[in-house]
Coordinates of N, CA and C in Angstrom, one line a residue:
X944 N -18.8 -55.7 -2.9 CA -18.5 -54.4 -2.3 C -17.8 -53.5 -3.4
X945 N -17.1 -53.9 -4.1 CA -16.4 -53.4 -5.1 C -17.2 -52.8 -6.2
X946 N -18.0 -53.2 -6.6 CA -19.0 -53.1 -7.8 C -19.8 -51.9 -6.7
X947 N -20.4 -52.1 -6.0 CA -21.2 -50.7 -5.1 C -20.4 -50.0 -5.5
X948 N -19.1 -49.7 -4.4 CA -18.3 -48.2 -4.8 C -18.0 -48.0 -5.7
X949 N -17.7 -49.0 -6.8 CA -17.5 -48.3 -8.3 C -18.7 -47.5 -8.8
X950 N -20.1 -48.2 -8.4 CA -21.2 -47.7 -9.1 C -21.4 -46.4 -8.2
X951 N -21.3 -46.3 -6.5 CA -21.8 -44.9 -6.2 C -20.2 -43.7 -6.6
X952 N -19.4 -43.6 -7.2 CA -18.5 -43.0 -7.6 C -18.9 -42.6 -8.9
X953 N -19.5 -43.5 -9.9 CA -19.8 -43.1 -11.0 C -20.8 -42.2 -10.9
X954 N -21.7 -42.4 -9.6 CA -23.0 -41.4 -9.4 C -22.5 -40.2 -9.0
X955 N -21.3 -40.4 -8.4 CA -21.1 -39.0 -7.6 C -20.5 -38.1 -9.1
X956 N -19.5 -38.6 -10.1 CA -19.1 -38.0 -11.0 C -19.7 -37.7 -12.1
X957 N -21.1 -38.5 -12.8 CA -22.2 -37.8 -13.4 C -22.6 -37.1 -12.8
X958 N -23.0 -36.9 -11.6 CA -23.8 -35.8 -10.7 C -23.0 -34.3 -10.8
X959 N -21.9 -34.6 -11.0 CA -20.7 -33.6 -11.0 C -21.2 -33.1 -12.3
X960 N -20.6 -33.5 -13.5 CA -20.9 -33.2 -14.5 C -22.3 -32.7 -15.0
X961 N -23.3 -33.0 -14.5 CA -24.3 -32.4 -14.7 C -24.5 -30.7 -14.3
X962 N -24.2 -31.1 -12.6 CA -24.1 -29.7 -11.8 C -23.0 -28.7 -13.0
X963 N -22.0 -29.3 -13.1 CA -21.1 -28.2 -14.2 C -21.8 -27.8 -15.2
X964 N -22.5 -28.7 -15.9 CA -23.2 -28.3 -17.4 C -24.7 -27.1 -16.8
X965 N -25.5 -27.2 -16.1 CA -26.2 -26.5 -15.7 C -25.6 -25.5 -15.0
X966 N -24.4 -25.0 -14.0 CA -24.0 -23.9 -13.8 C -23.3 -23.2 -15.5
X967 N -23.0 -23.8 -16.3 CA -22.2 -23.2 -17.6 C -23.2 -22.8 -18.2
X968 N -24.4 -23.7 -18.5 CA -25.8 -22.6 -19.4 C -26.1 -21.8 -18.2
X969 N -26.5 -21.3 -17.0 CA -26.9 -20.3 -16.4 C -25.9 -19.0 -16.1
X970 N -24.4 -19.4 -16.7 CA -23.8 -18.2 -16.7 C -23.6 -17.7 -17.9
X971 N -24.2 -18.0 -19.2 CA -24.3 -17.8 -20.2 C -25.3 -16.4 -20.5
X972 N -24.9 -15.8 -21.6 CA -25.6 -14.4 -21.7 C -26.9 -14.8 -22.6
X973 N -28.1 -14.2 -22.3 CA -29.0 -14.3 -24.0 C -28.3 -14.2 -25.0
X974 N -29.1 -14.8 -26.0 CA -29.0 -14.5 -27.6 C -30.1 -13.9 -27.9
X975 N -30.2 -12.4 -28.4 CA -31.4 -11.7 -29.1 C -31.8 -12.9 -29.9
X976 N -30.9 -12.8 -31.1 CA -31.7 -13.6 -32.4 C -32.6 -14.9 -31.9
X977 N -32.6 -15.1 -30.9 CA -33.3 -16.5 -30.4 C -34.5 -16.0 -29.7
X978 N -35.0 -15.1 -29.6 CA -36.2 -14.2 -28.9 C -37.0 -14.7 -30.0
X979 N -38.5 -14.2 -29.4 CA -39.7 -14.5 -30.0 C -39.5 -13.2 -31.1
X980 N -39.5 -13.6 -32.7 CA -39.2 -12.6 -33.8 C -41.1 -11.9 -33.9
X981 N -41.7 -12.3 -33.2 CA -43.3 -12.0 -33.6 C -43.7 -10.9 -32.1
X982 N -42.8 -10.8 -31.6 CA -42.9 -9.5 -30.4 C -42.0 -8.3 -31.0
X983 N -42.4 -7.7 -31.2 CA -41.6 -6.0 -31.3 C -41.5 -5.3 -30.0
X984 N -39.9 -5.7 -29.5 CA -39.7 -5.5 -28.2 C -39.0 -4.1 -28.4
X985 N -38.3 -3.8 -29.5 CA -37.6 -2.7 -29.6 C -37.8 -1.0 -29.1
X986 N -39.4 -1.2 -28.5 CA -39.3 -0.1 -27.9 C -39.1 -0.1 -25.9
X987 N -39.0 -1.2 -26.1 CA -38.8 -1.7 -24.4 C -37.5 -1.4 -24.2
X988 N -37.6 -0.4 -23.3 CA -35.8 -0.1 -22.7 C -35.6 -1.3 -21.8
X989 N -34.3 -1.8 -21.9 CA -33.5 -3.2 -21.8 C -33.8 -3.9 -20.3
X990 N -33.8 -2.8 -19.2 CA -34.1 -2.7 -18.0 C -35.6 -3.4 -17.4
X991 N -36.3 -2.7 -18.3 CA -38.0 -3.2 -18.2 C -37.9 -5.0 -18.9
X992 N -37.1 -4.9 -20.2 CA -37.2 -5.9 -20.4 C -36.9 -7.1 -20.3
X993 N -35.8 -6.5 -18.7 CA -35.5 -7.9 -17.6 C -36.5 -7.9 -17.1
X994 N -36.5 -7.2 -16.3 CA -37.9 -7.4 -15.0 C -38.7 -7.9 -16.1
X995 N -39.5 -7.5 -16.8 CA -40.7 -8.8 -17.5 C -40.1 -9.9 -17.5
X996 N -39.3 -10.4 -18.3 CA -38.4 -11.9 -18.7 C -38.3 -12.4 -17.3
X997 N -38.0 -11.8 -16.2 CA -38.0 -12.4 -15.1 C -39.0 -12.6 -13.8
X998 N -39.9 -11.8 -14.1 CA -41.3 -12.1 -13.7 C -42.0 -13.6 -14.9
X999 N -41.8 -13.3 -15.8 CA -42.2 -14.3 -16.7 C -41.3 -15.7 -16.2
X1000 N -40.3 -15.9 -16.2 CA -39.5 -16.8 -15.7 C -39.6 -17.8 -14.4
X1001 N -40.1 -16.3 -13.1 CA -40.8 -17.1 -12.0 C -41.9 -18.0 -11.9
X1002 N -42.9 -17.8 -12.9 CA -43.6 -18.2 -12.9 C -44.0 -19.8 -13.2
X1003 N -42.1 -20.2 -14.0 CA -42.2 -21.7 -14.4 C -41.3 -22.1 -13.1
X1004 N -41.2 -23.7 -13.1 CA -40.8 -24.2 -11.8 C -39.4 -24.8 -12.2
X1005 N -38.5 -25.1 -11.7 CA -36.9 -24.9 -11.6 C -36.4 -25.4 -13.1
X1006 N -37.1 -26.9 -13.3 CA -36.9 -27.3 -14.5 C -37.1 -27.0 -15.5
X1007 N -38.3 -26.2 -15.8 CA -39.0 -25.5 -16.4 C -38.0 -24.3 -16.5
X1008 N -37.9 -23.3 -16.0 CA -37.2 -22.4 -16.1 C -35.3 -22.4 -16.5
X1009 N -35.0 -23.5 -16.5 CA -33.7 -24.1 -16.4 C -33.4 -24.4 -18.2
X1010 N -34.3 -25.1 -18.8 CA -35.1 -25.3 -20.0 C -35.2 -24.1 -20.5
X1011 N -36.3 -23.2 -20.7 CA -36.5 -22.1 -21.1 C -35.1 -20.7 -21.3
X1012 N -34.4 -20.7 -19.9 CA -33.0 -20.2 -20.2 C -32.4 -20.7 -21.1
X1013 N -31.7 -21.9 -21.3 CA -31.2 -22.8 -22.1 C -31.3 -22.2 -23.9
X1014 N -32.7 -22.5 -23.5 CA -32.8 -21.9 -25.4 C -33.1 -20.5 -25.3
X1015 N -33.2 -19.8 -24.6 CA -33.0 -18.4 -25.0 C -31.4 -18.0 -24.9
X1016 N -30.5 -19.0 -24.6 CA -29.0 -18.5 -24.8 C -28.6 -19.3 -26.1
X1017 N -29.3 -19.7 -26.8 CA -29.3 -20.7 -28.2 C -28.8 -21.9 -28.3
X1018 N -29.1 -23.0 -27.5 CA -28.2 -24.1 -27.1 C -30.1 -24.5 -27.5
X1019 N -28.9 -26.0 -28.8 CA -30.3 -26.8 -28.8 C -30.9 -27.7 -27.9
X1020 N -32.2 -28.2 -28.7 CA -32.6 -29.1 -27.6 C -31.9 -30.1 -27.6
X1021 N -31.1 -30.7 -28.1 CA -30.5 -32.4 -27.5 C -29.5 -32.0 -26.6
X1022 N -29.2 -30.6 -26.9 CA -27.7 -30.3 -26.0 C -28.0 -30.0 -25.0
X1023 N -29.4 -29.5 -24.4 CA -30.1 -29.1 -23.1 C -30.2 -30.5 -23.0
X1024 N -30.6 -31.8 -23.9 CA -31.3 -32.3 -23.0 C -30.1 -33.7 -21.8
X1025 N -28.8 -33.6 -23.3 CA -27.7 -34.0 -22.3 C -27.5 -33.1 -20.9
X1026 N -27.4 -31.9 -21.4 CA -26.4 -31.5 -20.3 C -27.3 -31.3 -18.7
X1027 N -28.8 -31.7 -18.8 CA -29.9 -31.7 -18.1 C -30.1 -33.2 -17.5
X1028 N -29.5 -34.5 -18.2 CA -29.8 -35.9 -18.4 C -31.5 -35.7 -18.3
X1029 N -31.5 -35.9 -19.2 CA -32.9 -35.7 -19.7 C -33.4 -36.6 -21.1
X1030 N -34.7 -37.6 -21.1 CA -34.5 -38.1 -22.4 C -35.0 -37.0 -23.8
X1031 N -34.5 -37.8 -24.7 CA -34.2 -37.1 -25.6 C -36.0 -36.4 -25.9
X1032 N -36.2 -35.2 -26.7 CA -37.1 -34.9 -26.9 C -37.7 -34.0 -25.7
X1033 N -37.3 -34.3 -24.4 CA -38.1 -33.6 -22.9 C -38.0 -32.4 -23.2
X1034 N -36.5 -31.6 -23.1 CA -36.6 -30.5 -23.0 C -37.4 -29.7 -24.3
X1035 N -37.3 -30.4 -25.6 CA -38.4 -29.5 -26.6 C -39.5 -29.3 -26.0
X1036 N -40.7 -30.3 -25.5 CA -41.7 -30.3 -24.9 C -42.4 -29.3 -24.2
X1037 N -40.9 -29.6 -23.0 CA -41.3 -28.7 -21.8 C -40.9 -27.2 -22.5
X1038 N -40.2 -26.8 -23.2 CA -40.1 -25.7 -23.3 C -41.0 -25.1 -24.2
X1039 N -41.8 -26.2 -25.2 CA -43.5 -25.5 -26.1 C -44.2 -25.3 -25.0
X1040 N -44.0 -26.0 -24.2 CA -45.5 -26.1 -23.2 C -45.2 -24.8 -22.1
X1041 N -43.9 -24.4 -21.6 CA -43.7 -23.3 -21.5 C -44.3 -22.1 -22.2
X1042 N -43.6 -21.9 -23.4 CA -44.2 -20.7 -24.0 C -45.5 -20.7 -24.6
X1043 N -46.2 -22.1 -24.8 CA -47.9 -22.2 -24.7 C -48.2 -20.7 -23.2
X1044 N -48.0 -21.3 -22.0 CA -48.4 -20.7 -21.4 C -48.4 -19.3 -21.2
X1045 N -46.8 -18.9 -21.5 CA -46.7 -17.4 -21.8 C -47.6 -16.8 -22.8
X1046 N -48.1 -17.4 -23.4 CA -49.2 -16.4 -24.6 C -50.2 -16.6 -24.2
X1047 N -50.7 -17.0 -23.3 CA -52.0 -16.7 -22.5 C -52.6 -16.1 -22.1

């Protein structure tokens, strides 16, 4: 009995830690410098160029989108892929296979 509740306490406090690491990258602001350098967005007034980013955004599914935020606030991939528990390499993946699809 002891060994259970040690183990479902450890689950409840990873689970903690995770929820904190994903609320802390989603209150985080962009990084320009981390934008696609092969778009010349500069004549996009800033406003328009939410609403696209976030029409674009809908379109991936929670994890997907969670990933894709991540590196457009400049956080690398192993650090998304901790703070996501995720194995190593996932979030690079998912997030090429993401922007594969945005150039479609």
């Amino acid at each position: 009995m002891s060994a259970y509740s040690k183990r479902a306490f450890a689950r409840i406090l990873k689970d903690q830690k995770v929820a904190a690491a994903r609320q802390a990258i989603l209150l985080e602001s962009l990084q320009p410098h981390h934008m696609d350098s092969r778009s010349d967005l500069s004549s996009v007034p800033p406003v328009e160029y939410q609403i696209l980013l976030c029409q674009l955004l809908d379109t991936l599914n929670g994890l997907d989108r969670e990933i894709y935020l991540a590196r457009l606030k400049g956080h690398a991939f192993a650090k998304i892929d901790e703070a996501l528990s995720l194995k190593a390499g996932t979030s690079e993946s998912r997030y090429r296979e993401a922007a594969r699809r945005f150039t479609r």
